[in-house]
């Protein structure tokens, strides 16, 4: 009887698995609205695909009735922010008056969302009012270091570089820690941000004013390369997306060109214990790579919502096989469980690999706030605690 009972339970379990409902997926359906030029595609860009305006696999398919439709992967679930484009932010959607739209918001994993695009940014007629510019929000101690700083390691590409100097810098003789940040468009100024800004300058100014930060720091923020962002923010190629592979050269630019320039022209504390690197999503991936590859340069590493999915096997291989174990470095990991089913587990796997290589547990912070999302507001909120743990404690 026991054997028969076990067989019966096994059969019941198999039937239950076969009958288990598949995870709900969201289908985006755009009803006919603003005209789409022949041969062009409509894409969805959002917090679930790095805000890539032409992300492979996120193009909506045209249908005979004039609508467009895309069923999102089952992993795209929970609250998300997104917009529609025709392949670039210059061809993004606007309201009916050709004015900027706030990010759309929806809870994905709940069936079909039927939406409509009122107008496209590049189709504004001559008589329509110009696009309303977002007001600048950067504080006075943020400046543009260079509009077109040359990246010799990447064939001479040029990039805008931002610089934050702490209040009182010009009047003091003090030397300061330095924090390097990616996606510079989103760090200080909502007028340049494409998905919201981090407000790093406001946060650092407030910490100094409240005496929670005794010294302050310099911040160097490098704009991303737009369509080259995925290439430059991973040293490894993602074969499915056909992206990545230039991250080593990008980090060499930081180490060999940008950091020496900053250390030469500003009063910095150039040692690894006072040099941090931080970023979110793909920026989190490249920050982790930089901290592992050059622990003698970047001794403090902020890894927000890291896109380890992009090259997880290669990331783990780097941790497990690299000869120089960064035992003196500090790593701050941050992500929310709502960012997808693999986000926190992947991050935990990388953390565990670090600990097995001998990085002290006291040098690793691992935060997973329940309300955390893949969005700028989340990273803005969590920036202050991460900065304090990495550079002021």
mmCIF file of C-alpha atoms in Angstrom:
data_model
loop_
_atom_site.group_PDB
_atom_site.id
_atom_site.type_symbol
_atom_site.label_atom_id
_atom_site.label_comp_id
_atom_site.label_asym_id
_atom_site.label_seq_id
_atom_site.Cartn_x
_atom_site.Cartn_y
_atom_site.Cartn_z
ATOM 1 C CA UNK A 1 0.000 0.000 0.000
ATOM 2 C CA UNK A 2 2.798 2.387 0.811
ATOM 3 C CA UNK A 3 4.333 1.829 -2.638
ATOM 4 C CA UNK A 4 0.980 2.336 -4.363
ATOM 5 C CA UNK A 5 0.348 5.427 -2.294
ATOM 6 C CA UNK A 6 3.718 6.880 -3.284
ATOM 7 C CA UNK A 7 2.961 6.213 -6.962
ATOM 8 C CA UNK A 8 -0.442 7.832 -6.588
ATOM 9 C CA UNK A 9 1.039 10.914 -4.974
ATOM 10 C CA UNK A 10 3.662 11.183 -7.716
ATOM 11 C CA UNK A 11 1.002 10.976 -10.433
ATOM 12 C CA UNK A 12 -1.124 13.565 -8.642
ATOM 13 C CA UNK A 13 1.855 15.898 -8.367
ATOM 14 C CA UNK A 14 2.615 15.524 -12.080
ATOM 15 C CA UNK A 15 -0.997 16.248 -13.015
ATOM 16 C CA UNK A 16 -0.978 19.267 -10.727
ATOM 17 C CA UNK A 17 2.156 20.591 -12.395
ATOM 18 C CA UNK A 18 0.682 20.065 -15.855
ATOM 19 C CA UNK A 19 -2.435 21.884 -14.826
ATOM 20 C CA UNK A 20 -0.642 24.731 -13.090
ATOM 21 C CA UNK A 21 -1.368 28.048 -14.775
ATOM 22 C CA UNK A 22 1.523 29.675 -16.603
ATOM 23 C CA UNK A 23 2.710 33.012 -15.207
ATOM 24 C CA UNK A 24 0.468 35.811 -16.444
ATOM 25 C CA UNK A 25 2.012 37.967 -19.166
ATOM 26 C CA UNK A 26 1.117 41.487 -20.168
ATOM 27 C CA UNK A 27 0.207 42.254 -23.765
ATOM 28 C CA UNK A 28 0.636 45.859 -24.900
ATOM 29 C CA UNK A 29 -1.803 46.869 -27.639
ATOM 30 C CA UNK A 30 -1.603 50.249 -29.360
ATOM 31 C CA UNK A 31 -4.757 51.235 -31.202
ATOM 32 C CA UNK A 32 -4.346 53.397 -34.343
ATOM 33 C CA UNK A 33 -3.219 56.881 -33.364
ATOM 34 C CA UNK A 34 -0.285 58.995 -34.516
ATOM 35 C CA UNK A 35 0.952 58.009 -37.961
ATOM 36 C CA UNK A 36 3.894 55.643 -38.237
ATOM 37 C CA UNK A 37 6.082 56.089 -41.352
ATOM 38 C CA UNK A 38 6.263 53.040 -43.592
ATOM 39 C CA UNK A 39 8.970 50.613 -42.607
ATOM 40 C CA UNK A 40 9.466 52.028 -39.111
ATOM 41 C CA UNK A 41 8.883 50.084 -35.913
ATOM 42 C CA UNK A 42 7.321 51.010 -32.592
ATOM 43 C CA UNK A 43 9.262 50.015 -29.472
ATOM 44 C CA UNK A 44 8.453 50.055 -25.785
ATOM 45 C CA UNK A 45 11.239 51.330 -23.538
ATOM 46 C CA UNK A 46 11.072 51.230 -19.784
ATOM 47 C CA UNK A 47 12.417 50.247 -16.418
ATOM 48 C CA UNK A 48 12.441 46.604 -17.550
ATOM 49 C CA UNK A 49 14.840 46.985 -20.526
ATOM 50 C CA UNK A 50 17.329 49.670 -19.483
ATOM 51 C CA UNK A 51 15.192 52.394 -21.096
ATOM 52 C CA UNK A 52 16.660 51.325 -24.417
ATOM 53 C CA UNK A 53 14.540 53.095 -27.085
ATOM 54 C CA UNK A 54 15.256 50.348 -29.630
ATOM 55 C CA UNK A 55 15.693 47.282 -27.426
ATOM 56 C CA UNK A 56 15.817 43.985 -29.365
ATOM 57 C CA UNK A 57 12.764 41.912 -28.566
ATOM 58 C CA UNK A 58 10.650 44.914 -27.534
ATOM 59 C CA UNK A 59 9.251 45.991 -30.914
ATOM 60 C CA UNK A 60 5.461 45.869 -31.298
ATOM 61 C CA UNK A 61 4.199 43.912 -34.293
ATOM 62 C CA UNK A 62 1.792 45.624 -36.753
ATOM 63 C CA UNK A 63 -1.603 43.970 -37.161
ATOM 64 C CA UNK A 64 -4.100 44.044 -40.056
ATOM 65 C CA UNK A 65 -6.472 46.379 -38.190
ATOM 66 C CA UNK A 66 -3.779 49.060 -37.893
ATOM 67 C CA UNK A 67 -2.930 48.348 -34.268
ATOM 68 C CA UNK A 68 0.436 47.247 -32.860
ATOM 69 C CA UNK A 69 0.911 44.522 -30.287
ATOM 70 C CA UNK A 70 3.606 42.943 -28.111
ATOM 71 C CA UNK A 71 3.374 40.292 -25.416
ATOM 72 C CA UNK A 72 6.049 41.014 -22.838
ATOM 73 C CA UNK A 73 8.210 38.283 -21.262
ATOM 74 C CA UNK A 74 6.725 36.643 -18.185
ATOM 75 C CA UNK A 75 9.614 38.048 -16.154
ATOM 76 C CA UNK A 76 8.320 41.603 -16.700
ATOM 77 C CA UNK A 77 5.952 41.827 -13.772
ATOM 78 C CA UNK A 78 4.817 44.274 -11.123
ATOM 79 C CA UNK A 79 4.810 48.097 -11.227
ATOM 80 C CA UNK A 80 6.723 49.437 -14.240
ATOM 81 C CA UNK A 81 7.352 52.757 -15.968
ATOM 82 C CA UNK A 82 7.576 52.966 -19.748
ATOM 83 C CA UNK A 83 7.151 54.980 -22.964
ATOM 84 C CA UNK A 84 6.817 54.247 -26.665
ATOM 85 C CA UNK A 85 9.348 55.281 -29.289
ATOM 86 C CA UNK A 86 10.090 54.659 -32.961
ATOM 87 C CA UNK A 87 13.651 53.617 -32.206
ATOM 88 C CA UNK A 88 15.191 56.692 -30.535
ATOM 89 C CA UNK A 89 14.331 59.312 -27.939
ATOM 90 C CA UNK A 90 14.123 61.888 -30.737
ATOM 91 C CA UNK A 91 11.147 59.928 -32.066
ATOM 92 C CA UNK A 92 9.498 59.312 -28.707
ATOM 93 C CA UNK A 93 5.832 59.828 -27.969
ATOM 94 C CA UNK A 94 4.347 63.136 -26.795
ATOM 95 C CA UNK A 95 0.890 64.392 -25.897
ATOM 96 C CA UNK A 96 -1.501 65.712 -28.542
ATOM 97 C CA UNK A 97 0.143 69.162 -28.350
ATOM 98 C CA UNK A 98 3.625 67.683 -28.909
ATOM 99 C CA UNK A 99 4.605 68.343 -25.321
ATOM 100 C CA UNK A 100 6.643 65.843 -23.239
ATOM 101 C CA UNK A 101 4.786 63.054 -21.494
ATOM 102 C CA UNK A 102 5.457 61.793 -18.011
ATOM 103 C CA UNK A 103 6.451 58.139 -17.908
ATOM 104 C CA UNK A 104 3.511 55.791 -18.304
ATOM 105 C CA UNK A 105 2.918 53.574 -15.290
ATOM 106 C CA UNK A 106 1.208 50.185 -15.057
ATOM 107 C CA UNK A 107 1.177 46.988 -13.040
ATOM 108 C CA UNK A 108 2.424 44.341 -15.476
ATOM 109 C CA UNK A 109 1.315 40.730 -15.363
ATOM 110 C CA UNK A 110 -2.403 41.549 -15.548
ATOM 111 C CA UNK A 111 -3.525 40.789 -19.125
ATOM 112 C CA UNK A 112 -3.852 43.233 -22.026
ATOM 113 C CA UNK A 113 -3.198 46.969 -21.793
ATOM 114 C CA UNK A 114 -4.857 48.913 -24.623
ATOM 115 C CA UNK A 115 -3.191 52.280 -25.193
ATOM 116 C CA UNK A 116 -2.719 54.925 -27.875
ATOM 117 C CA UNK A 117 0.090 57.267 -28.939
ATOM 118 C CA UNK A 118 -1.238 60.793 -29.457
ATOM 119 C CA UNK A 119 1.776 62.212 -31.316
ATOM 120 C CA UNK A 120 5.462 61.688 -32.039
ATOM 121 C CA UNK A 121 8.102 64.212 -31.068
ATOM 122 C CA UNK A 122 9.662 64.449 -34.537
ATOM 123 C CA UNK A 123 6.321 65.012 -36.295
ATOM 124 C CA UNK A 124 5.568 68.364 -34.689
ATOM 125 C CA UNK A 125 4.235 70.680 -37.435
ATOM 126 C CA UNK A 126 5.847 74.063 -37.988
ATOM 127 C CA UNK A 127 2.982 75.978 -36.395
ATOM 128 C CA UNK A 128 2.815 73.895 -33.231
ATOM 129 C CA UNK A 129 4.315 75.271 -30.016
ATOM 130 C CA UNK A 130 7.886 74.142 -29.369
ATOM 131 C CA UNK A 131 8.538 71.362 -26.920
ATOM 132 C CA UNK A 132 8.511 72.682 -23.390
ATOM 133 C CA UNK A 133 11.983 72.297 -21.943
ATOM 134 C CA UNK A 134 12.287 70.801 -18.489
ATOM 135 C CA UNK A 135 13.684 73.329 -15.996
ATOM 136 C CA UNK A 136 17.258 72.771 -14.907
ATOM 137 C CA UNK A 137 17.581 71.418 -11.393
ATOM 138 C CA UNK A 138 21.358 71.079 -10.901
ATOM 139 C CA UNK A 139 22.682 73.042 -7.939
ATOM 140 C CA UNK A 140 25.271 75.834 -8.460
ATOM 141 C CA UNK A 141 28.169 73.607 -7.401
ATOM 142 C CA UNK A 142 27.621 71.328 -10.426
ATOM 143 C CA UNK A 143 29.478 72.248 -13.587
ATOM 144 C CA UNK A 144 30.143 70.735 -16.993
ATOM 145 C CA UNK A 145 33.777 69.664 -16.952
ATOM 146 C CA UNK A 146 33.706 69.124 -20.718
ATOM 147 C CA UNK A 147 31.028 68.862 -23.388
ATOM 148 C CA UNK A 148 33.116 66.504 -25.495
ATOM 149 C CA UNK A 149 35.799 64.802 -23.407
ATOM 150 C CA UNK A 150 37.729 62.426 -25.660
ATOM 151 C CA UNK A 151 37.754 58.660 -24.976
ATOM 152 C CA UNK A 152 40.956 57.481 -26.706
ATOM 153 C CA UNK A 153 40.421 53.867 -25.616
ATOM 154 C CA UNK A 154 37.160 53.845 -27.600
ATOM 155 C CA UNK A 155 38.431 55.241 -30.859
ATOM 156 C CA UNK A 156 38.237 58.873 -29.839
ATOM 157 C CA UNK A 157 34.524 58.970 -29.032
ATOM 158 C CA UNK A 158 33.539 62.074 -27.115
ATOM 159 C CA UNK A 159 31.362 62.394 -24.077
ATOM 160 C CA UNK A 160 29.998 65.054 -21.741
ATOM 161 C CA UNK A 161 31.493 64.914 -18.233
ATOM 162 C CA UNK A 162 29.840 66.485 -15.180
ATOM 163 C CA UNK A 163 31.651 67.595 -12.028
ATOM 164 C CA UNK A 164 30.218 68.230 -8.561
ATOM 165 C CA UNK A 165 32.414 70.135 -6.105
ATOM 166 C CA UNK A 166 31.372 70.177 -2.431
ATOM 167 C CA UNK A 167 30.367 73.524 -0.898
ATOM 168 C CA UNK A 168 33.456 75.311 0.345
ATOM 169 C CA UNK A 169 35.831 73.544 -2.031
ATOM 170 C CA UNK A 170 37.295 76.756 -3.482
ATOM 171 C CA UNK A 171 37.919 78.269 -0.051
ATOM 172 C CA UNK A 172 39.578 75.214 1.485
ATOM 173 C CA UNK A 173 42.839 73.365 0.982
ATOM 174 C CA UNK A 174 41.314 70.024 1.898
ATOM 175 C CA UNK A 175 41.647 66.927 -0.274
ATOM 176 C CA UNK A 176 38.479 64.990 -1.027
ATOM 177 C CA UNK A 177 37.307 61.483 -1.907
ATOM 178 C CA UNK A 178 35.980 61.045 -5.448
ATOM 179 C CA UNK A 179 32.885 59.189 -6.631
ATOM 180 C CA UNK A 180 32.576 58.191 -10.296
ATOM 181 C CA UNK A 181 29.047 57.687 -11.652
ATOM 182 C CA UNK A 182 27.694 56.462 -14.988
ATOM 183 C CA UNK A 183 24.602 57.647 -16.913
ATOM 184 C CA UNK A 184 25.578 61.231 -16.195
ATOM 185 C CA UNK A 185 22.446 62.575 -17.881
ATOM 186 C CA UNK A 186 20.389 61.286 -14.938
ATOM 187 C CA UNK A 187 22.626 62.236 -12.018
ATOM 188 C CA UNK A 188 22.144 65.974 -11.375
ATOM 189 C CA UNK A 189 19.704 67.640 -13.761
ATOM 190 C CA UNK A 190 16.148 66.746 -14.711
ATOM 191 C CA UNK A 191 16.504 68.862 -17.869
ATOM 192 C CA UNK A 192 18.894 66.246 -19.272
ATOM 193 C CA UNK A 193 17.470 63.150 -17.576
ATOM 194 C CA UNK A 194 15.568 60.662 -19.717
ATOM 195 C CA UNK A 195 14.070 58.666 -16.838
ATOM 196 C CA UNK A 196 14.284 60.977 -13.817
ATOM 197 C CA UNK A 197 17.319 62.257 -11.919
ATOM 198 C CA UNK A 198 19.183 60.918 -8.894
ATOM 199 C CA UNK A 199 19.541 64.310 -7.188
ATOM 200 C CA UNK A 200 23.070 63.462 -6.071
ATOM 201 C CA UNK A 201 24.015 67.119 -5.631
ATOM 202 C CA UNK A 202 21.032 67.902 -3.407
ATOM 203 C CA UNK A 203 21.657 64.789 -1.303
ATOM 204 C CA UNK A 204 25.351 65.521 -0.771
ATOM 205 C CA UNK A 205 24.694 69.178 0.033
ATOM 206 C CA UNK A 206 22.094 68.170 2.609
ATOM 207 C CA UNK A 207 24.416 65.620 4.243
ATOM 208 C CA UNK A 208 27.107 68.275 4.605
ATOM 209 C CA UNK A 209 24.682 70.845 5.966
ATOM 210 C CA UNK A 210 23.377 68.387 8.582
ATOM 211 C CA UNK A 211 26.917 67.325 9.584
ATOM 212 C CA UNK A 212 26.110 63.715 8.628
ATOM 213 C CA UNK A 213 29.024 63.970 6.199
ATOM 214 C CA UNK A 214 32.039 65.639 7.748
ATOM 215 C CA UNK A 215 34.134 66.117 4.627
ATOM 216 C CA UNK A 216 32.130 65.910 1.406
ATOM 217 C CA UNK A 217 33.415 64.525 -1.871
ATOM 218 C CA UNK A 218 33.870 65.250 -5.546
ATOM 219 C CA UNK A 219 31.528 63.540 -8.006
ATOM 220 C CA UNK A 220 32.441 62.866 -11.622
ATOM 221 C CA UNK A 221 29.519 61.738 -13.805
ATOM 222 C CA UNK A 222 30.033 60.454 -17.326
ATOM 223 C CA UNK A 223 27.176 60.602 -19.839
ATOM 224 C CA UNK A 224 26.279 57.274 -21.398
ATOM 225 C CA UNK A 225 26.766 56.794 -25.123
ATOM 226 C CA UNK A 226 23.086 56.451 -26.057
ATOM 227 C CA UNK A 227 22.869 53.540 -28.474
ATOM 228 C CA UNK A 228 26.355 52.449 -27.387
ATOM 229 C CA UNK A 229 25.351 52.199 -23.721
ATOM 230 C CA UNK A 230 24.956 48.415 -23.632
ATOM 231 C CA UNK A 231 28.218 47.968 -25.532
ATOM 232 C CA UNK A 232 30.229 50.216 -23.238
ATOM 233 C CA UNK A 233 28.731 49.026 -19.966
ATOM 234 C CA UNK A 234 29.688 45.366 -20.350
ATOM 235 C CA UNK A 235 33.094 43.863 -21.190
ATOM 236 C CA UNK A 236 31.279 40.703 -22.231
ATOM 237 C CA UNK A 237 29.075 40.165 -25.254
ATOM 238 C CA UNK A 238 25.459 39.124 -24.823
ATOM 239 C CA UNK A 239 24.939 36.838 -27.807
ATOM 240 C CA UNK A 240 21.142 37.082 -27.733
ATOM 241 C CA UNK A 241 21.135 40.884 -27.826
ATOM 242 C CA UNK A 242 24.324 41.172 -29.919
ATOM 243 C CA UNK A 243 25.442 43.904 -27.521
ATOM 244 C CA UNK A 244 28.297 44.433 -25.082
ATOM 245 C CA UNK A 245 31.998 43.811 -25.370
ATOM 246 C CA UNK A 246 33.427 47.345 -25.004
ATOM 247 C CA UNK A 247 33.292 47.610 -21.219
ATOM 248 C CA UNK A 248 36.970 46.833 -20.751
ATOM 249 C CA UNK A 249 37.934 49.785 -22.968
ATOM 250 C CA UNK A 250 35.429 52.022 -21.182
ATOM 251 C CA UNK A 251 36.885 51.150 -17.773
ATOM 252 C CA UNK A 252 40.405 51.635 -19.139
ATOM 253 C CA UNK A 253 39.300 55.145 -20.120
ATOM 254 C CA UNK A 254 38.254 55.782 -16.523
ATOM 255 C CA UNK A 255 41.493 54.372 -15.109
ATOM 256 C CA UNK A 256 44.043 55.612 -17.641
ATOM 257 C CA UNK A 257 42.560 58.919 -18.830
ATOM 258 C CA UNK A 258 39.757 60.385 -16.743
ATOM 259 C CA UNK A 259 40.947 59.612 -13.205
ATOM 260 C CA UNK A 260 44.502 60.888 -13.840
ATOM 261 C CA UNK A 261 43.009 64.087 -15.251
ATOM 262 C CA UNK A 262 40.787 64.591 -12.196
ATOM 263 C CA UNK A 263 43.621 63.824 -9.768
ATOM 264 C CA UNK A 264 45.909 66.274 -11.553
ATOM 265 C CA UNK A 265 43.478 69.188 -11.736
ATOM 266 C CA UNK A 266 41.571 68.842 -8.438
ATOM 267 C CA UNK A 267 42.448 68.215 -4.802
ATOM 268 C CA UNK A 268 41.576 64.556 -4.478
ATOM 269 C CA UNK A 269 42.496 61.680 -2.219
ATOM 270 C CA UNK A 270 43.544 59.362 -5.051
ATOM 271 C CA UNK A 271 43.993 56.099 -3.127
ATOM 272 C CA UNK A 272 41.527 53.242 -3.584
ATOM 273 C CA UNK A 273 39.982 53.647 -0.127
ATOM 274 C CA UNK A 274 38.805 57.115 -1.142
ATOM 275 C CA UNK A 275 37.820 56.377 -4.753
ATOM 276 C CA UNK A 276 34.340 55.003 -5.378
ATOM 277 C CA UNK A 277 32.479 53.914 -8.489
ATOM 278 C CA UNK A 278 28.712 53.488 -8.642
ATOM 279 C CA UNK A 279 25.918 52.899 -11.112
ATOM 280 C CA UNK A 280 22.541 51.296 -11.656
ATOM 281 C CA UNK A 281 21.362 48.527 -13.959
ATOM 282 C CA UNK A 282 24.034 48.209 -16.685
ATOM 283 C CA UNK A 283 25.877 50.908 -14.736
ATOM 284 C CA UNK A 284 25.827 48.553 -11.759
ATOM 285 C CA UNK A 285 27.292 45.786 -13.894
ATOM 286 C CA UNK A 286 30.180 47.906 -15.181
ATOM 287 C CA UNK A 287 30.833 49.349 -11.699
ATOM 288 C CA UNK A 288 31.189 45.839 -10.291
ATOM 289 C CA UNK A 289 33.497 44.849 -13.143
ATOM 290 C CA UNK A 290 35.650 47.947 -12.564
ATOM 291 C CA UNK A 291 35.887 47.272 -8.828
ATOM 292 C CA UNK A 292 36.946 43.687 -9.459
ATOM 293 C CA UNK A 293 39.335 44.396 -12.327
ATOM 294 C CA UNK A 294 41.011 47.394 -10.680
ATOM 295 C CA UNK A 295 40.707 47.047 -6.885
ATOM 296 C CA UNK A 296 43.865 49.122 -6.544
ATOM 297 C CA UNK A 297 41.963 52.022 -8.180
ATOM 298 C CA UNK A 298 38.306 51.657 -7.145
ATOM 299 C CA UNK A 299 38.156 50.438 -3.574
ATOM 300 C CA UNK A 300 34.522 51.413 -2.943
ATOM 301 C CA UNK A 301 31.861 49.986 -5.249
ATOM 302 C CA UNK A 302 28.122 50.794 -5.393
ATOM 303 C CA UNK A 303 26.105 48.181 -7.292
ATOM 304 C CA UNK A 304 22.477 49.291 -7.735
ATOM 305 C CA UNK A 305 19.939 46.966 -9.430
ATOM 306 C CA UNK A 306 22.763 45.313 -11.374
ATOM 307 C CA UNK A 307 22.065 43.844 -14.809
ATOM 308 C CA UNK A 308 23.936 40.639 -13.961
ATOM 309 C CA UNK A 309 21.486 38.804 -16.230
ATOM 310 C CA UNK A 310 23.345 40.362 -19.168
ATOM 311 C CA UNK A 311 26.475 38.244 -18.517
ATOM 312 C CA UNK A 312 25.980 36.351 -15.258
ATOM 313 C CA UNK A 313 28.259 33.404 -16.046
ATOM 314 C CA UNK A 314 31.080 35.750 -17.016
ATOM 315 C CA UNK A 315 30.589 37.849 -13.863
ATOM 316 C CA UNK A 316 30.801 34.777 -11.651
ATOM 317 C CA UNK A 317 33.804 33.503 -13.575
ATOM 318 C CA UNK A 318 35.563 36.817 -12.966
ATOM 319 C CA UNK A 319 34.927 36.556 -9.212
ATOM 320 C CA UNK A 320 35.955 32.906 -8.938
ATOM 321 C CA UNK A 321 39.051 33.002 -11.132
ATOM 322 C CA UNK A 322 40.550 36.472 -10.649
ATOM 323 C CA UNK A 323 43.919 36.290 -8.925
ATOM 324 C CA UNK A 324 43.754 39.642 -7.137
ATOM 325 C CA UNK A 325 40.927 39.210 -4.629
ATOM 326 C CA UNK A 326 39.652 42.676 -3.550
ATOM 327 C CA UNK A 327 39.724 41.882 0.180
ATOM 328 C CA UNK A 328 40.250 45.546 1.110
ATOM 329 C CA UNK A 329 37.366 46.811 -1.058
ATOM 330 C CA UNK A 330 33.814 47.507 0.060
ATOM 331 C CA UNK A 331 30.748 46.555 -1.999
ATOM 332 C CA UNK A 332 27.237 47.960 -1.562
ATOM 333 C CA UNK A 333 24.576 45.848 -3.302
ATOM 334 C CA UNK A 334 21.043 47.197 -3.700
ATOM 335 C CA UNK A 335 17.934 45.915 -5.510
ATOM 336 C CA UNK A 336 14.228 45.412 -4.957
ATOM 337 C CA UNK A 337 12.518 42.009 -5.180
ATOM 338 C CA UNK A 338 9.882 43.516 -7.491
ATOM 339 C CA UNK A 339 12.529 44.186 -10.157
ATOM 340 C CA UNK A 340 12.100 40.678 -11.559
ATOM 341 C CA UNK A 341 12.445 37.068 -10.428
ATOM 342 C CA UNK A 342 16.196 36.892 -11.140
ATOM 343 C CA UNK A 343 17.383 40.273 -9.878
ATOM 344 C CA UNK A 344 17.901 39.531 -6.176
ATOM 345 C CA UNK A 345 18.942 35.860 -6.643
ATOM 346 C CA UNK A 346 21.586 36.848 -9.207
ATOM 347 C CA UNK A 347 22.866 39.567 -6.907
ATOM 348 C CA UNK A 348 22.983 37.143 -3.976
ATOM 349 C CA UNK A 349 24.926 34.626 -6.054
ATOM 350 C CA UNK A 350 27.556 37.237 -6.892
ATOM 351 C CA UNK A 351 27.754 38.357 -3.256
ATOM 352 C CA UNK A 352 28.198 34.762 -2.078
ATOM 353 C CA UNK A 353 30.981 34.238 -4.618
ATOM 354 C CA UNK A 354 32.766 37.309 -3.221
ATOM 355 C CA UNK A 355 32.484 36.012 0.325
ATOM 356 C CA UNK A 356 33.835 32.599 -0.705
ATOM 357 C CA UNK A 357 36.889 34.301 -2.223
ATOM 358 C CA UNK A 358 37.674 35.889 1.135
ATOM 359 C CA UNK A 359 36.088 39.337 0.979
ATOM 360 C CA UNK A 360 35.105 40.031 4.622
ATOM 361 C CA UNK A 361 31.387 40.022 5.345
ATOM 362 C CA UNK A 362 31.829 43.402 7.037
ATOM 363 C CA UNK A 363 32.930 44.796 3.656
ATOM 364 C CA UNK A 364 29.706 43.747 1.897
ATOM 365 C CA UNK A 365 26.335 45.450 2.319
ATOM 366 C CA UNK A 366 23.304 43.733 0.784
ATOM 367 C CA UNK A 367 20.021 45.691 0.745
ATOM 368 C CA UNK A 368 16.713 44.546 -0.786
ATOM 369 C CA UNK A 369 13.949 47.006 0.231
ATOM 370 C CA UNK A 370 10.523 45.481 -0.380
ATOM 371 C CA UNK A 371 9.299 48.506 -2.347
ATOM 372 C CA UNK A 372 12.428 48.823 -4.499
ATOM 373 C CA UNK A 373 11.892 49.187 -8.242
ATOM 374 C CA UNK A 374 14.083 49.527 -11.309
ATOM 375 C CA UNK A 375 13.665 53.280 -11.364
ATOM 376 C CA UNK A 376 15.518 56.519 -10.699
ATOM 377 C CA UNK A 377 13.332 57.479 -7.733
ATOM 378 C CA UNK A 378 14.471 54.309 -5.935
ATOM 379 C CA UNK A 379 18.163 54.898 -6.633
ATOM 380 C CA UNK A 380 17.789 58.555 -5.648
ATOM 381 C CA UNK A 381 16.274 57.567 -2.314
ATOM 382 C CA UNK A 382 18.947 54.980 -1.568
ATOM 383 C CA UNK A 383 21.955 56.970 -2.771
ATOM 384 C CA UNK A 384 22.581 58.758 0.540
ATOM 385 C CA UNK A 385 22.843 55.640 2.721
ATOM 386 C CA UNK A 386 25.019 53.917 0.121
ATOM 387 C CA UNK A 387 27.365 56.908 -0.138
ATOM 388 C CA UNK A 388 27.684 57.162 3.652
ATOM 389 C CA UNK A 389 28.426 53.437 4.059
ATOM 390 C CA UNK A 390 31.011 53.450 1.283
ATOM 391 C CA UNK A 391 32.864 56.715 1.876
ATOM 392 C CA UNK A 392 32.086 58.238 5.270
ATOM 393 C CA UNK A 393 32.140 55.308 7.697
#
